[in-house]
C-alpha positions as a printed NumPy array, in Angstrom:
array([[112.759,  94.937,  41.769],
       [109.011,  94.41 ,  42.306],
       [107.1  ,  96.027,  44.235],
       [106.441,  92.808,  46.269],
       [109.722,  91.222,  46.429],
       [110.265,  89.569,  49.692],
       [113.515,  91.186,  50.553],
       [112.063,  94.251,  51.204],
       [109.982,  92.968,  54.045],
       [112.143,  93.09 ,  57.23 ],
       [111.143,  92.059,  60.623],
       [111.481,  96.331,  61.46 ],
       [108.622,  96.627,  58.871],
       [106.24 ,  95.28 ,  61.268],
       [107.707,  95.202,  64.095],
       [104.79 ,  96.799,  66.828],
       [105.455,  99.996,  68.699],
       [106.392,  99.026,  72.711],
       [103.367,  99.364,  75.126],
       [103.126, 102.255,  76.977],
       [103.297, 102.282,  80.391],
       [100.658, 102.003,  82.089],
       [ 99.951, 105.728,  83.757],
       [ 99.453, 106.361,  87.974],
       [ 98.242, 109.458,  89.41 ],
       [ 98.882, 109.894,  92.968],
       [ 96.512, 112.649,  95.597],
       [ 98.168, 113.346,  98.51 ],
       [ 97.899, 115.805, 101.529],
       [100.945, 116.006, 103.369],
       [104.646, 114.41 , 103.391],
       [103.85 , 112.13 , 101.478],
       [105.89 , 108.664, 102.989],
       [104.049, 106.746, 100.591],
       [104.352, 108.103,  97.692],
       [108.236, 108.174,  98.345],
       [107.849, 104.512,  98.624],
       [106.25 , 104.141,  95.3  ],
       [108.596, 106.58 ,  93.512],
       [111.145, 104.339,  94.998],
       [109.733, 101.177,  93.101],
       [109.532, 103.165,  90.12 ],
       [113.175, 104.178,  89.896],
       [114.258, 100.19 ,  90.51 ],
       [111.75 ,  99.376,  87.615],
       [109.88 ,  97.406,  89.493],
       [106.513,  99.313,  89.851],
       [104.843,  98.452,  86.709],
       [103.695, 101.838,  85.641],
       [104.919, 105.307,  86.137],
       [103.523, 107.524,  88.116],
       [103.095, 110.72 ,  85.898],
       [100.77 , 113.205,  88.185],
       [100.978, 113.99 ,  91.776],
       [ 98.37 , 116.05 ,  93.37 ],
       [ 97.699, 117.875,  96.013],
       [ 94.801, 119.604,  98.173],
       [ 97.634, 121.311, 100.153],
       [ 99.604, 123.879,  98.604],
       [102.905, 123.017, 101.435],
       [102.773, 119.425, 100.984],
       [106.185, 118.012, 101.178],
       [105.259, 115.187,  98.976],
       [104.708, 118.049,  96.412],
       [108.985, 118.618,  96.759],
       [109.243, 114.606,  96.206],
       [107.694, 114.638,  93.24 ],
       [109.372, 117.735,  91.345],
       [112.855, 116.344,  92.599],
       [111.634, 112.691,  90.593],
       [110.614, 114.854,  87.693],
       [107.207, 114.288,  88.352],
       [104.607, 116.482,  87.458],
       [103.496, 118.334,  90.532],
       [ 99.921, 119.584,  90.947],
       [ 98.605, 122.021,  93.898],
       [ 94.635, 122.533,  94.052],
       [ 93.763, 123.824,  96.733],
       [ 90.555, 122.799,  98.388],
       [ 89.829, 125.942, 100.049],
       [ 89.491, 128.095,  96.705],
       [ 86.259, 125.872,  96.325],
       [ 82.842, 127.144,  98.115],
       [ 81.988, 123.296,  98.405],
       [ 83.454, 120.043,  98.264],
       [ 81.127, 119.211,  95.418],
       [ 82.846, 121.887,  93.288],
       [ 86.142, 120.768,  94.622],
       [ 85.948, 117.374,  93.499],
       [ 84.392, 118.622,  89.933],
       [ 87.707, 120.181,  89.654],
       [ 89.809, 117.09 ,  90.844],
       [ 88.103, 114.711,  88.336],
       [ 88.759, 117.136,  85.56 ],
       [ 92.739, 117.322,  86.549],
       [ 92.775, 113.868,  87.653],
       [ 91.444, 112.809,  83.624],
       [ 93.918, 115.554,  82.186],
       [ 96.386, 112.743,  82.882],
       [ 94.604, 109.778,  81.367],
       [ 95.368, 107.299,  84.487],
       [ 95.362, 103.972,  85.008],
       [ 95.189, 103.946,  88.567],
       [ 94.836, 106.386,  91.432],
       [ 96.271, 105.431,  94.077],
       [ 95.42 , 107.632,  97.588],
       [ 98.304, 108.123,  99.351],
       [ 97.603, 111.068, 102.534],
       [ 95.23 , 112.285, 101.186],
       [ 92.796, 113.661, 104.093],
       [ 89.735, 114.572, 102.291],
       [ 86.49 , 112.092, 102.21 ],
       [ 85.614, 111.801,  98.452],
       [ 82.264, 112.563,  97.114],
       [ 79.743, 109.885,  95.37 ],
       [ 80.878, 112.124,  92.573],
       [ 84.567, 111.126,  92.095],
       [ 84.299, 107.268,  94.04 ],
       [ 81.777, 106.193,  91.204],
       [ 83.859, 107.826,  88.21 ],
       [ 86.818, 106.249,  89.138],
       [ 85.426, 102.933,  90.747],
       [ 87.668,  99.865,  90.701],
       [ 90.434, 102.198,  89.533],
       [ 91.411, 103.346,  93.247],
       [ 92.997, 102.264,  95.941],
       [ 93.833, 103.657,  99.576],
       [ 95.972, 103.192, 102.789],
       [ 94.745, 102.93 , 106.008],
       [ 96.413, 102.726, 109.009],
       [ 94.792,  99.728, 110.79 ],
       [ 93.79 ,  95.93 , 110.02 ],
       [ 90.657,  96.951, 108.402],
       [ 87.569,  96.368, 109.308],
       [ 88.996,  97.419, 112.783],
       [ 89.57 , 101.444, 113.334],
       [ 88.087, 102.905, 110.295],
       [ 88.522, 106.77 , 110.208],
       [ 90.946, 108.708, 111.958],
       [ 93.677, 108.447, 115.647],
       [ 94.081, 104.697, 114.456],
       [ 96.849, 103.987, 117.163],
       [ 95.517, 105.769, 119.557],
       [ 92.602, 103.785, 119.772],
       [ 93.962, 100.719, 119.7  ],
       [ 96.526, 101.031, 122.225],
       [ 93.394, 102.367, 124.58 ],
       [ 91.466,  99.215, 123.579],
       [ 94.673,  97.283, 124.937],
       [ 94.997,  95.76 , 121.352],
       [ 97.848,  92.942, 120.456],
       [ 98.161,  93.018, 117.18 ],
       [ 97.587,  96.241, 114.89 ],
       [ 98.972,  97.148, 111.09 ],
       [ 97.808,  98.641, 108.04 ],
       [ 95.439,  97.881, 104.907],
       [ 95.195,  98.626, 101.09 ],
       [ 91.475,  98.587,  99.84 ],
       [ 89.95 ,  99.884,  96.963],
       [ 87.755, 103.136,  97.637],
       [ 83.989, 102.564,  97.544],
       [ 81.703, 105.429,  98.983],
       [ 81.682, 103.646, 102.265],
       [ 84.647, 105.661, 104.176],
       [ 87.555, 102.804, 104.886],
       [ 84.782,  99.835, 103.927],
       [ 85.903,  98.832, 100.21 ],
       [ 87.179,  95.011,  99.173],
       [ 90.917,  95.042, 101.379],
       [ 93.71 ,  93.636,  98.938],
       [ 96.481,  93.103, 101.476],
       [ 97.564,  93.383, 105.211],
       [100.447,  93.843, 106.962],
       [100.395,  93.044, 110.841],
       [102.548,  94.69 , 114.105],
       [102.568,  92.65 , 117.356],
       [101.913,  95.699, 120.147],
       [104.869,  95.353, 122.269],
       [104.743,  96.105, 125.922],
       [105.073,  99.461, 126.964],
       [104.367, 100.559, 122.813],
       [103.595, 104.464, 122.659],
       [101.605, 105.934, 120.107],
       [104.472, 107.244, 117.995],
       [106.724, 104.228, 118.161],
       [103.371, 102.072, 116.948],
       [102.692, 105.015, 113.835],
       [106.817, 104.389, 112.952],
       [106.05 , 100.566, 113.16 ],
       [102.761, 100.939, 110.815],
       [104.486, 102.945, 108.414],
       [107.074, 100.697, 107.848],
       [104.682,  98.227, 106.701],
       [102.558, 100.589, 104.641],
       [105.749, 101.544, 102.693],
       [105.813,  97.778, 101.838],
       [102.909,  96.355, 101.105],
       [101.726,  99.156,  99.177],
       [103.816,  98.91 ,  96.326],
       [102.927,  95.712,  95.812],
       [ 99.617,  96.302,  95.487],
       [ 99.62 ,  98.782,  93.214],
       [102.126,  96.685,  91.07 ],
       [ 99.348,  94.176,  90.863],
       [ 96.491,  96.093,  89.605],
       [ 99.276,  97.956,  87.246],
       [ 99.697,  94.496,  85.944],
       [ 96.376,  93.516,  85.533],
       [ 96.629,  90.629,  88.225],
       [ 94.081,  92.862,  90.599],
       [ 90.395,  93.16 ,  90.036],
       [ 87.75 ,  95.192,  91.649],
       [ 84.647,  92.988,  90.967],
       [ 80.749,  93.782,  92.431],
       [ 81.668,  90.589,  94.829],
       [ 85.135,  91.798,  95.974],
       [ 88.531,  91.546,  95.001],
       [ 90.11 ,  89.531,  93.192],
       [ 93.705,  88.758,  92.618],
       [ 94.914,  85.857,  89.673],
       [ 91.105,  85.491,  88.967],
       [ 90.97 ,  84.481,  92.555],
       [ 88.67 ,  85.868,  95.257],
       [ 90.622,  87.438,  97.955],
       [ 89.31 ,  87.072, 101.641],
       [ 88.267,  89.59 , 103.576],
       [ 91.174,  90.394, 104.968],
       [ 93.113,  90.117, 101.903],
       [ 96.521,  88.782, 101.519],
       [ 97.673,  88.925, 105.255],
       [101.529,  89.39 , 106.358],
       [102.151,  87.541, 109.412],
       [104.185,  90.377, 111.81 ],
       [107.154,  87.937, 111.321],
       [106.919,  87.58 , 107.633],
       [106.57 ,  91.638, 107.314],
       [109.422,  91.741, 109.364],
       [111.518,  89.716, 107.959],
       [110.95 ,  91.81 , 104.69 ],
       [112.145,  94.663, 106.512],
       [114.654,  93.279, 107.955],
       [113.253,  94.259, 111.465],
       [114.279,  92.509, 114.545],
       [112.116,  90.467, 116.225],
       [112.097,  91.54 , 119.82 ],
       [110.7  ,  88.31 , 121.131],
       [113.196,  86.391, 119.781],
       [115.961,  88.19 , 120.604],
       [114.355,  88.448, 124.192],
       [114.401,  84.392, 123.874],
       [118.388,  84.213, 123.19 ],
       [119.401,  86.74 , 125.881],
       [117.309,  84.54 , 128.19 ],
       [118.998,  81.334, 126.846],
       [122.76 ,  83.217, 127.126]])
C-alpha cells in the first residue's frame, strides 16, 4: 500500500481537538448567593464556561463550602496576612493568573481593588451592585433608597474600571418599592434579580457577544446605553415567576 493511498486518510485523522472551555475565576467575601447562582448555570450547561477558581479574602466564607461541594477549586487568601493592600492585591493577581481566566467575575467581594489589579485585568471583569447604577454607588444601597422615598430600585452588572461602581453597566434588573417595603424584604427582592441577570451576563462575555471598549460596552457589536439592557420589574418578574402584587391587588378589587 503506498504511503499516500487515500484510504488511510479518515475524517479521525484530522479531525480538531474540541475547544476548551472557556475558564471563570470567581473572588468572593462572604456567602456567596451569586456565585451559587452561577454554579447553578454551570451544572444545566448553560453558562458558557466553567468556573474553575473561587477565591476568597475571608477564610469563613460560606461561598468557600459552595465551591468545594461543586468540585471547585477553593482558594482562601486572606487579606489581613498582607501589611498593605498593595501587597495584597500583588498576591491576588499572581493566584488569580495561576488559573489562566477568561473572566473574573466579582461576586461579594468587599474589598476596593487597586489601579494595580483593575488595569491588569481591564475589560476582563465584571461586578454586582446592588442598585440601578449610577444611583447608590458604594455601600447600605437599600437603606438609602428607602430614606430617599425611592419607587423603583434593583441591581446592576458593570465592568470594573478604577472608578468604584462607575464602569460601562451591561444589564439592569428593576424592583417597584412597595408600600410599607423594609430594608430586608427590598435586599431579598434585589437578590432575586441579581441571581438572574447575572448569569446572563457573564454567559455573554463567555461567549464573546460582550465587549468592554474605551467608549463603553458593547453587546452584538452594538453600543449598550447607559443603563444597559434594562428589565422592566414585570419582565424580571415574570422570569422569576414572582407575583405581581399590583395586579393581584387589581383582581381582589374586581372580585
Amino acid at each position: 500500500m503506498s504511503d499516500t493511498d487515500p484510504s488511510s486518510d479518515t475524517l479521525n485523522d484530522f479531525a480538531s481537538e474540541p475547544t476548551s472551555a472557556r475558564r471563570v475565576v470567581v473572588l468572593i467575601s462572604g456567602s456567596g448567593s451569586n456565585l451559587q447562582a452561577l454554579i447553578d448555570e454551570q451544572t444545566h450547561e448553560r453558562l458558557g464556561g466553567e468556573i474553575v477558581a473561587v477565591i476568597s479574602n475571608e477564610p469563613a466564607a460560606y461561598g468557600l463550602i459552595r465551591a468545594k461541594e461543586a468540585g471547585i477549586d477553593a482558594v482562601v487568601l486572606p487579606h489581613r496576612e498582607y501589611d498593605s493592600r498593595e501587597a495584597y492585591d500583588g498576591a491576588l493577581i499572581k493566584v488569580i493568573e495561576r488559573h489562566e481566566p477568561d473572566l473574573i467575575v466579582l461576586a461579594g467581594f468587599m474589598r476596593i481593588l487597586t489601579p494595580r489589579v483593575v488595569q491588569r485585568f481591564l475589560g476582563r471583569m465584571l461586578n454586582i451592585h446592588p442598585s440601578l447604577l449610577p444611583a447608590y454607588q458604594g455601600l447600605n444601597t437599600h437603606a438609602r433608597a428607602l430614606a430617599d422615598g425611592a419607587t423603583e430600585h434593583g441591581c446592576s452588572v458593570h465592568f470594573v474600571t478604577e472608578e468604584l461602581d462607575g464602569g460601562p453597566v451591561v444589564i439592569q434588573a428593576v424592583v417597584n418599592v412597595a408600600d410599607g417595603e423594609t430594608e430586608s424584604s427590598l435586599k431579598e427582592k434585589v437578590h432575586a434579580r441579581e441571581h438572574l441577570i447575572y448569569p446572563i451576563a457573564v454567559k455573554w462575555c463567555l461567549e464573546g457577544r460582550l465587549q468592554f471598549t474605551p467608549g463603553g460596552a458593547t453587546l452584538d457589536g452594538m453600543p449598550l446605553p447607559p443603563q444597559g439592557i434594562r428589565l422592566s420589574h414585570a419582565d424580571a418578574a415574570e422570569e422569576l415567576d414572582e407575583e405581581l402584587d399590583e395586579e393581584l391587588d387589581e383582581e381582589l378589587d374586581e372580585d
